[in-house]
Amino acid sequence: MLDRLSPQAPDPLLALIRLHAADPREDKIDLGVGVYRTEEGATPVFRAIKAAEQRLVDEQDSKSYLGPEGDIGFVNALMPYIFGADATMGGRLAGMQTPGGTGAVRLAVALAQKAGVRRIHMGVPSWPNHAQIMADISLEVATFDHANPDGIANLDAVLTAIRSAGPDEAILLHGCCHNPTGVDYTLDQWAAIAEAIAETGVFLIIDSAYQGLGAGLEEDAAGMRLVLAKMPEALIAYSCDKNFGMYRDRVGALYMLAETPAGLDAITSNANALARASWSMPPDHGAAAVRLILRDPDLTKVWLTELDEMRGRMRQVRAALAAAGTAGRIDLTPLGTQNGLFSVVPVSKEEVVRLREEHGIYMAASGRINIAGLTMANLPKFVAALAEVTG
Ligand code: LMR
């Protein structure tokens, strides 16, 4: 049987990790997979996480099973940060823990499919794994352009997609820090999107994987909250892998918004059944550490400071890129106002290969760069190489 399988190409983003590691050049620059790096190029464990993990080692008294919903204390402690003061939206919102943001997205689209969704509208470019997940569960995808060439979100395209959607269709939107473009909707654009979705009844799925890495925790959630306030129902996939630096520990959650509090039971029980059949229950450790942080005001303060430091460094890199103006034919100024870990520089696949082979600069074939891979020290080399390759 297994002879019938044909080899699959490795995931291009994950393949870059290996390519970069094998490059002996000391001045190589990794702008590939989305992990935060300090000015020294490190991806350290957060101080708040270290302290919470120590406490877990000292105080955790059992590793016995939880359930498909995972650590509900973690899920509930996060809610005010994501959804604001009325965290349960009048008792209509409940969540469950998932293995990372990917687990949450996978569960969200599988749940939507089980409820009858046949097609998902998605802005492109998007995180490549979105399309891979949809293909894996045989869910049809319809695409629209996320951003205009001038680096502004394409409101007309998303509104047209919403208005063209049929009754068994959904739309997937990024909550903030759009991956890969860094181009987020403005609050006015979110308001127009909310109105269009409310009028047409298209089903809404939001992927929020970078809250706090754009303009601030509250600011990054504002658009999503605005649209959710108008929704009778929605699914929100959430990741703590970036804003708590928990990448390999896989810390995520799926939140489900029902039309009425009474409607939540049926929805969450279906999500639990899907999780049980997929991974039974999520890994506990990372979520337990996040719960300890969010329940302890002192640790919360440490975490928020670390998040501010991350965001501040990325804004500094963005400002320096924008100040560089142009590199060859590339206008770098829009990167200054974009958000989060990523932006796209409009280079060809051949230019991406030249940047890698001639300059040791690693980025996705799409031209996506991880802003946190740049430092004040290596940024001039990046700009010069970009100028040379595209000049
Ligand atoms: C990325 O886009 O680089 C991250 O979300 C990591 C991943 O899993 O692809």
Tab-separated table of C-alpha atoms and ligand atoms in Angstrom:
chain	number	residue	atom	x	y	z
A	1	MET	CA	0.000	0.000	0.000
A	2	LEU	CA	2.578	2.540	1.040
A	3	ASP	CA	4.415	2.162	-2.271
A	4	ARG	CA	1.548	4.041	-3.829
A	5	LEU	CA	2.460	7.257	-2.032
A	6	SER	CA	4.422	9.748	-4.070
A	7	PRO	CA	6.999	11.934	-2.302
A	8	GLN	CA	5.729	15.333	-1.117
A	9	ALA	CA	7.805	18.482	-1.154
A	10	PRO	CA	8.638	19.629	2.386
A	11	ASP	CA	6.686	22.659	3.618
A	12	PRO	CA	8.655	25.526	2.024
A	13	LEU	CA	8.763	27.636	5.218
A	14	LEU	CA	9.969	24.761	7.362
A	15	ALA	CA	12.466	23.696	4.681
A	16	LEU	CA	14.110	27.131	4.953
A	17	ILE	CA	15.037	26.403	8.588
A	18	ARG	CA	17.202	23.487	7.456
A	19	LEU	CA	18.709	25.328	4.486
A	20	HIS	CA	19.708	28.247	6.698
A	21	ALA	CA	21.179	25.966	9.385
A	22	ALA	CA	23.376	24.235	6.787
A	23	ASP	CA	24.834	27.531	5.464
A	24	PRO	CA	28.328	28.081	6.968
A	25	ARG	CA	28.464	31.835	6.159
A	26	GLU	CA	28.761	33.845	9.380
A	27	ASP	CA	26.896	36.868	8.087
A	28	LYS	CA	23.883	34.883	6.791
A	29	ILE	CA	20.471	36.382	7.583
A	30	ASP	CA	17.376	34.293	8.352
A	31	LEU	CA	14.178	36.066	7.291
A	32	GLY	CA	12.252	32.797	6.889
A	33	VAL	CA	9.972	31.120	9.397
A	34	GLY	CA	8.054	33.392	11.744
A	35	VAL	CA	9.846	33.423	15.063
A	36	TYR	CA	10.774	36.539	16.987
A	37	ARG	CA	14.486	37.285	17.336
A	38	THR	CA	16.295	39.733	19.563
A	39	GLU	CA	18.885	42.232	18.304
A	40	GLU	CA	21.410	39.427	19.029
A	41	GLY	CA	19.485	36.985	16.830
A	42	ALA	CA	18.219	34.824	19.712
A	43	THR	CA	14.696	33.508	20.340
A	44	PRO	CA	14.817	33.313	24.142
A	45	VAL	CA	12.235	31.761	26.449
A	46	PHE	CA	10.206	34.608	27.967
A	47	ARG	CA	11.198	35.475	31.553
A	48	ALA	CA	7.532	35.160	32.577
A	49	ILE	CA	7.367	31.696	31.015
A	50	LYS	CA	10.557	30.569	32.788
A	51	ALA	CA	9.101	31.651	36.131
A	52	ALA	CA	5.742	29.979	35.421
A	53	GLU	CA	7.454	26.760	34.302
A	54	GLN	CA	9.480	26.700	37.518
A	55	ARG	CA	6.285	27.066	39.487
A	56	LEU	CA	4.708	24.244	37.480
A	57	VAL	CA	7.620	21.943	38.272
A	58	ASP	CA	7.322	22.784	41.970
A	59	GLU	CA	3.566	22.740	42.318
A	60	GLN	CA	1.975	20.561	39.641
A	61	ASP	CA	0.672	17.467	41.393
A	62	SER	CA	-0.672	15.383	38.503
A	63	LYS	CA	-0.232	14.729	34.812
A	64	SER	CA	-3.515	12.835	34.596
A	65	TYR	CA	-5.792	13.378	31.569
A	66	LEU	CA	-7.820	16.555	31.199
A	67	GLY	CA	-10.178	16.222	28.230
A	68	PRO	CA	-10.531	17.315	24.587
A	69	GLU	CA	-11.172	20.872	25.793
A	70	GLY	CA	-7.771	21.008	27.526
A	71	ASP	CA	-7.038	23.560	30.249
A	72	ILE	CA	-10.205	25.621	30.587
A	73	GLY	CA	-8.522	27.882	33.166
A	74	PHE	CA	-6.077	28.906	30.421
A	75	VAL	CA	-8.861	29.355	27.872
A	76	ASN	CA	-10.896	31.595	30.191
A	77	ALA	CA	-7.925	33.607	31.486
A	78	LEU	CA	-7.087	34.640	27.914
A	79	MET	CA	-10.588	35.778	27.008
A	80	PRO	CA	-10.528	39.346	28.398
A	81	TYR	CA	-7.282	40.026	26.513
A	82	ILE	CA	-8.823	38.865	23.244
A	83	PHE	CA	-12.454	39.916	23.552
A	84	GLY	CA	-12.358	42.811	26.033
A	85	ALA	CA	-14.344	43.574	29.168
A	86	ASP	CA	-17.460	41.571	28.188
A	87	ALA	CA	-15.233	38.564	27.556
A	88	THR	CA	-18.029	36.008	27.069
A	89	MET	CA	-20.106	38.389	24.912
A	90	GLY	CA	-23.143	37.921	27.095
A	91	GLY	CA	-22.529	34.213	27.668
A	92	ARG	CA	-22.498	33.454	23.922
A	93	LEU	CA	-18.764	32.756	23.685
A	94	ALA	CA	-16.844	29.689	24.890
A	95	GLY	CA	-13.474	28.222	24.065
A	96	MET	CA	-11.264	25.175	24.191
A	97	GLN	CA	-7.522	24.655	24.104
A	98	THR	CA	-5.899	23.432	20.872
A	99	PRO	CA	-2.412	22.333	19.823
A	100	GLY	CA	-1.174	25.745	18.644
A	101	GLY	CA	-2.863	28.130	16.267
A	102	THR	CA	-2.676	25.506	13.527
A	103	GLY	CA	-4.780	23.111	15.620
A	104	ALA	CA	-7.276	25.919	16.198
A	105	VAL	CA	-7.539	26.745	12.477
A	106	ARG	CA	-7.859	23.073	11.597
A	107	LEU	CA	-10.612	22.561	14.177
A	108	ALA	CA	-12.398	25.755	13.112
A	109	VAL	CA	-12.634	24.806	9.448
A	110	ALA	CA	-13.503	21.169	10.240
A	111	LEU	CA	-16.284	22.366	12.559
A	112	ALA	CA	-17.550	24.817	9.944
A	113	GLN	CA	-17.515	22.019	7.379
A	114	LYS	CA	-19.434	19.726	9.730
A	115	ALA	CA	-22.023	22.492	10.125
A	116	GLY	CA	-22.450	22.667	6.345
A	117	VAL	CA	-19.855	25.138	5.050
A	118	ARG	CA	-18.744	24.064	1.568
A	119	ARG	CA	-16.490	26.902	0.467
A	120	ILE	CA	-14.190	29.365	2.204
A	121	HIS	CA	-13.293	32.802	0.848
A	122	MET	CA	-9.769	33.781	1.695
A	123	GLY	CA	-7.615	36.809	0.868
A	124	VAL	CA	-4.355	35.996	-0.879
A	125	PRO	CA	-1.539	35.873	-0.300
A	126	SER	CA	-2.188	34.153	3.023
A	127	TRP	CA	-0.274	31.929	5.405
A	128	PRO	CA	0.490	28.972	3.080
A	129	ASN	CA	-0.770	26.464	5.639
A	130	HIS	CA	-4.305	27.876	5.371
A	131	ALA	CA	-4.643	26.486	1.851
A	132	GLN	CA	-2.925	23.239	2.862
A	133	ILE	CA	-5.391	22.681	5.701
A	134	MET	CA	-8.411	23.375	3.452
A	135	ALA	CA	-7.049	20.988	0.812
A	136	ASP	CA	-6.474	18.318	3.427
A	137	ILE	CA	-10.125	18.347	4.508
A	138	SER	CA	-11.377	18.816	0.912
A	139	LEU	CA	-12.870	22.235	1.540
A	140	GLU	CA	-13.135	24.408	-1.548
A	141	VAL	CA	-11.322	27.772	-1.432
A	142	ALA	CA	-12.219	30.965	-3.316
A	143	THR	CA	-9.594	33.683	-3.247
A	144	PHE	CA	-9.564	37.465	-3.438
A	145	ASP	CA	-6.666	39.950	-3.336
A	146	HIS	CA	-5.902	40.936	0.224
A	147	ALA	CA	-3.827	44.028	-0.484
A	148	ASN	CA	-3.379	46.617	-3.211
A	149	PRO	CA	0.076	47.092	-4.742
A	150	ASP	CA	0.409	50.338	-2.742
A	151	GLY	CA	0.449	48.314	0.486
A	152	ILE	CA	-3.103	49.193	1.602
A	153	ALA	CA	-5.741	46.521	2.315
A	154	ASN	CA	-8.076	45.974	-0.650
A	155	LEU	CA	-11.490	46.759	0.836
A	156	ASP	CA	-13.373	46.417	-2.460
A	157	ALA	CA	-12.068	42.879	-2.944
A	158	VAL	CA	-13.098	41.655	0.500
A	159	LEU	CA	-16.529	43.318	0.252
A	160	THR	CA	-17.107	41.770	-3.190
A	161	ALA	CA	-16.136	38.347	-1.813
A	162	ILE	CA	-18.533	38.744	1.124
A	163	ARG	CA	-21.399	39.886	-1.104
A	164	SER	CA	-20.834	37.079	-3.611
A	165	ALA	CA	-20.804	34.349	-0.955
A	166	GLY	CA	-23.600	31.802	-0.919
A	167	PRO	CA	-25.453	30.547	2.170
A	168	ASP	CA	-23.079	27.613	2.714
A	169	GLU	CA	-19.922	29.729	2.467
A	170	ALA	CA	-17.521	31.254	4.964
A	171	ILE	CA	-14.864	33.932	4.969
A	172	LEU	CA	-11.511	33.612	6.729
A	173	LEU	CA	-9.970	36.869	7.969
A	174	HIS	CA	-6.710	37.524	9.820
A	175	GLY	CA	-7.367	39.230	13.174
A	176	CYS	CA	-4.211	41.383	13.008
A	177	CYS	CA	-0.605	41.439	11.772
A	178	HIS	CA	-1.591	39.866	8.454
A	179	ASN	CA	0.628	36.953	7.466
A	180	PRO	CA	2.422	37.464	5.063
A	181	THR	CA	1.758	41.085	4.042
A	182	GLY	CA	1.679	42.929	7.385
A	183	VAL	CA	-1.235	44.893	5.857
A	184	ASP	CA	-4.143	45.123	8.315
A	185	TYR	CA	-7.606	46.557	7.807
A	186	THR	CA	-8.149	49.987	9.342
A	187	LEU	CA	-10.972	50.360	11.868
A	188	ASP	CA	-13.131	52.032	9.197
A	189	GLN	CA	-12.490	49.078	6.888
A	190	TRP	CA	-13.371	46.614	9.665
A	191	ALA	CA	-16.617	48.528	10.207
A	192	ALA	CA	-17.497	48.213	6.508
A	193	ILE	CA	-16.616	44.504	6.599
A	194	ALA	CA	-18.781	43.997	9.688
A	195	GLU	CA	-21.724	45.638	7.986
A	196	ALA	CA	-21.341	43.573	4.814
A	197	ILE	CA	-21.055	40.296	6.739
A	198	ALA	CA	-24.069	41.183	8.877
A	199	GLU	CA	-26.103	41.926	5.726
A	200	THR	CA	-25.175	38.777	3.833
A	201	GLY	CA	-24.934	36.232	6.653
A	202	VAL	CA	-21.675	34.738	5.382
A	203	PHE	CA	-20.085	32.657	8.144
A	204	LEU	CA	-17.043	34.297	9.768
A	205	ILE	CA	-13.803	32.595	10.797
A	206	ILE	CA	-10.979	34.713	12.235
A	207	ASP	CA	-7.373	33.595	12.628
A	208	SER	CA	-5.592	35.645	15.290
A	209	ALA	CA	-2.013	34.476	15.755
A	210	TYR	CA	-0.083	37.683	16.472
A	211	GLN	CA	-2.048	39.790	18.951
A	212	GLY	CA	0.270	42.289	20.618
A	213	LEU	CA	2.940	42.217	17.922
A	214	GLY	CA	1.383	45.002	15.835
A	215	ALA	CA	0.270	48.188	17.585
A	216	GLY	CA	-0.516	46.810	21.069
A	217	LEU	CA	-2.676	44.115	22.694
A	218	GLU	CA	-5.837	46.241	22.765
A	219	GLU	CA	-5.179	47.974	19.451
A	220	ASP	CA	-4.579	44.676	17.646
A	221	ALA	CA	-7.896	43.263	18.877
A	222	ALA	CA	-9.994	46.351	18.126
A	223	GLY	CA	-10.958	45.477	14.543
A	224	MET	CA	-11.852	41.923	15.427
A	225	ARG	CA	-13.978	43.052	18.385
A	226	LEU	CA	-15.763	45.551	16.189
A	227	VAL	CA	-16.773	42.898	13.666
A	228	LEU	CA	-17.647	40.274	16.297
A	229	ALA	CA	-20.012	42.711	18.002
A	230	LYS	CA	-22.191	42.535	14.888
A	231	MET	CA	-22.019	38.763	14.420
A	232	PRO	CA	-24.631	36.272	15.559
A	233	GLU	CA	-21.999	33.542	15.355
A	234	ALA	CA	-18.329	33.073	14.462
A	235	LEU	CA	-15.246	30.967	15.116
A	236	ILE	CA	-11.961	32.475	16.287
A	237	ALA	CA	-8.695	30.540	16.076
A	238	TYR	CA	-6.084	31.936	18.474
A	239	SER	CA	-2.377	31.320	18.966
A	240	CYS	CA	-0.136	32.061	21.959
A	241	ASP	CA	2.867	30.650	20.153
A	242	LYS	CA	4.116	34.098	19.156
A	243	ASN	CA	2.929	36.446	21.900
A	244	PHE	CA	4.189	34.104	24.646
A	245	GLY	CA	7.106	32.733	22.578
A	246	MET	CA	5.809	29.168	23.007
A	247	TYR	CA	6.333	28.007	19.397
A	248	ARG	CA	7.262	24.361	19.919
A	249	ASP	CA	5.012	23.925	22.941
A	250	ARG	CA	1.953	24.498	20.722
A	251	VAL	CA	-0.360	26.765	22.717
A	252	GLY	CA	-3.606	27.751	21.037
A	253	ALA	CA	-7.350	28.009	21.515
A	254	LEU	CA	-10.546	27.914	19.509
A	255	TYR	CA	-13.345	30.259	20.565
A	256	MET	CA	-16.917	29.698	19.437
A	257	LEU	CA	-19.545	32.437	19.327
A	258	ALA	CA	-23.146	31.187	19.307
A	259	GLU	CA	-26.352	33.041	18.521
A	260	THR	CA	-27.630	32.363	22.051
A	261	PRO	CA	-25.988	31.028	25.230
A	262	ALA	CA	-28.192	27.939	24.894
A	263	GLY	CA	-26.742	27.256	21.446
A	264	LEU	CA	-23.197	26.888	22.780
A	265	ASP	CA	-23.593	23.315	24.033
A	266	ALA	CA	-24.204	21.775	20.642
A	267	ILE	CA	-21.312	23.697	19.084
A	268	THR	CA	-18.725	22.964	21.780
A	269	SER	CA	-19.727	19.288	21.962
A	270	ASN	CA	-19.096	18.930	18.224
A	271	ALA	CA	-15.729	20.668	18.567
A	272	ASN	CA	-14.848	18.332	21.444
A	273	ALA	CA	-15.795	15.298	19.349
A	274	LEU	CA	-13.643	16.497	16.439
A	275	ALA	CA	-10.702	17.160	18.762
A	276	ARG	CA	-11.071	13.741	20.380
A	277	ALA	CA	-10.922	12.083	16.973
A	278	SER	CA	-7.909	14.175	15.921
A	279	TRP	CA	-5.545	14.563	18.892
A	280	SER	CA	-7.720	13.419	21.796
A	281	MET	CA	-6.555	16.315	23.936
A	282	PRO	CA	-4.026	19.119	23.513
A	283	PRO	CA	-0.561	19.110	25.133
A	284	ASP	CA	-0.873	20.627	28.587
A	285	HIS	CA	2.423	22.181	29.597
A	286	GLY	CA	2.514	25.443	27.627
A	287	ALA	CA	-1.095	26.347	28.280
A	288	ALA	CA	-0.657	25.654	31.996
A	289	ALA	CA	2.315	28.041	32.051
A	290	VAL	CA	0.279	30.748	30.271
A	291	ARG	CA	-2.578	30.233	32.755
A	292	LEU	CA	-0.177	30.742	35.687
A	293	ILE	CA	1.086	33.976	34.131
A	294	LEU	CA	-2.371	35.393	33.468
A	295	ARG	CA	-3.598	34.562	36.978
A	296	ASP	CA	-0.634	36.230	38.672
A	297	PRO	CA	-0.547	40.042	38.382
A	298	ASP	CA	3.240	40.191	38.862
A	299	LEU	CA	3.944	37.617	36.155
A	300	THR	CA	1.377	39.283	33.887
A	301	LYS	CA	3.322	42.533	34.260
A	302	VAL	CA	6.571	40.781	33.296
A	303	TRP	CA	4.894	39.211	30.232
A	304	LEU	CA	3.413	42.540	29.102
A	305	THR	CA	6.832	44.196	29.403
A	306	GLU	CA	8.398	41.461	27.284
A	307	LEU	CA	5.661	41.818	24.684
A	308	ASP	CA	6.296	45.592	24.597
A	309	GLU	CA	10.013	44.962	24.093
A	310	MET	CA	9.324	42.645	21.154
A	311	ARG	CA	6.927	45.047	19.527
A	312	GLY	CA	9.231	47.994	20.137
A	313	ARG	CA	12.149	46.255	18.438
A	314	MET	CA	10.075	45.314	15.421
A	315	ARG	CA	8.750	48.861	15.091
A	316	GLN	CA	12.356	50.112	15.237
A	317	VAL	CA	13.342	47.751	12.381
A	318	ARG	CA	10.307	48.830	10.380
A	319	ALA	CA	11.165	52.500	10.910
A	320	ALA	CA	14.755	51.872	9.759
A	321	LEU	CA	13.551	50.044	6.636
A	322	ALA	CA	11.154	52.865	5.808
A	323	ALA	CA	13.932	55.407	6.388
A	324	ALA	CA	16.116	53.539	3.885
A	325	GLY	CA	13.544	54.593	1.260
A	326	THR	CA	14.250	52.467	-1.781
A	327	ALA	CA	16.513	49.501	-2.485
A	328	GLY	CA	16.900	48.976	-6.217
A	329	ARG	CA	13.363	49.041	-7.563
A	330	ILE	CA	11.832	48.155	-4.166
A	331	ASP	CA	10.045	50.886	-2.207
A	332	LEU	CA	10.585	50.065	1.435
A	333	THR	CA	8.547	52.943	2.878
A	334	PRO	CA	5.228	51.019	3.207
A	335	LEU	CA	6.942	48.558	5.578
A	336	GLY	CA	7.115	51.337	8.164
A	337	THR	CA	3.357	51.366	8.703
A	338	GLN	CA	2.690	47.643	8.286
A	339	ASN	CA	2.238	45.410	11.327
A	340	GLY	CA	3.662	42.349	12.998
A	341	LEU	CA	6.351	39.869	12.091
A	342	PHE	CA	5.951	39.933	8.332
A	343	SER	CA	5.969	42.049	5.202
A	344	VAL	CA	6.327	41.144	1.550
A	345	VAL	CA	8.944	42.746	-0.689
A	346	PRO	CA	7.960	42.396	-4.345
A	347	VAL	CA	10.900	40.330	-5.580
A	348	SER	CA	10.792	37.516	-8.131
A	349	LYS	CA	11.503	33.884	-7.256
A	350	GLU	CA	14.825	34.209	-9.125
A	351	GLU	CA	15.762	37.239	-7.041
A	352	VAL	CA	14.921	35.297	-3.858
A	353	VAL	CA	17.325	32.565	-5.013
A	354	ARG	CA	20.043	35.143	-5.776
A	355	LEU	CA	19.613	36.748	-2.355
A	356	ARG	CA	20.090	33.322	-0.800
A	357	GLU	CA	22.952	32.056	-2.938
A	358	GLU	CA	24.948	35.269	-3.387
A	359	HIS	CA	24.221	37.018	-0.074
A	360	GLY	CA	23.155	34.324	2.407
A	361	ILE	CA	19.762	35.995	2.903
A	362	TYR	CA	16.966	33.462	3.446
A	363	MET	CA	13.337	34.357	2.759
A	364	ALA	CA	10.204	32.659	1.440
A	365	ALA	CA	9.835	32.404	-2.340
A	366	SER	CA	6.855	34.768	-2.060
A	367	GLY	CA	9.190	37.591	-0.965
A	368	ARG	CA	7.892	37.429	2.609
A	369	ILE	CA	10.452	38.561	5.157
A	370	ASN	CA	10.447	38.030	8.900
A	371	ILE	CA	11.022	41.559	10.200
A	372	ALA	CA	12.461	40.172	13.444
A	373	GLY	CA	15.282	38.507	11.478
A	374	LEU	CA	16.648	41.995	10.810
A	375	THR	CA	18.719	43.928	13.332
A	376	MET	CA	20.235	47.373	13.330
A	377	ALA	CA	23.522	45.571	12.560
A	378	ASN	CA	22.449	43.422	9.582
A	379	LEU	CA	19.831	45.751	8.097
A	380	PRO	CA	22.321	47.730	5.929
A	381	LYS	CA	23.558	44.449	4.396
A	382	PHE	CA	19.971	43.423	3.611
A	383	VAL	CA	19.125	46.762	1.996
A	384	ALA	CA	22.356	46.743	-0.052
A	385	ALA	CA	21.800	43.160	-1.237
A	386	LEU	CA	18.203	43.948	-2.179
A	387	ALA	CA	19.417	46.997	-4.119
A	388	GLU	CA	22.008	44.959	-5.952
A	389	VAL	CA	19.667	42.123	-6.880
A	390	THR	CA	16.755	44.336	-7.968
A	391	GLY	CA	18.667	47.371	-9.242
B	1	LMR	C1	5.063	31.344	9.821
B	1	LMR	O1	4.194	31.720	9.040
B	1	LMR	O2	6.266	31.398	9.584
B	1	LMR	C2	4.664	30.791	11.173
B	1	LMR	O3	3.286	30.876	11.325
B	1	LMR	C3	5.188	29.442	11.425
B	1	LMR	C4	4.478	28.378	10.651
B	1	LMR	O4	4.005	27.437	11.298
B	1	LMR	O5	4.392	28.467	9.432
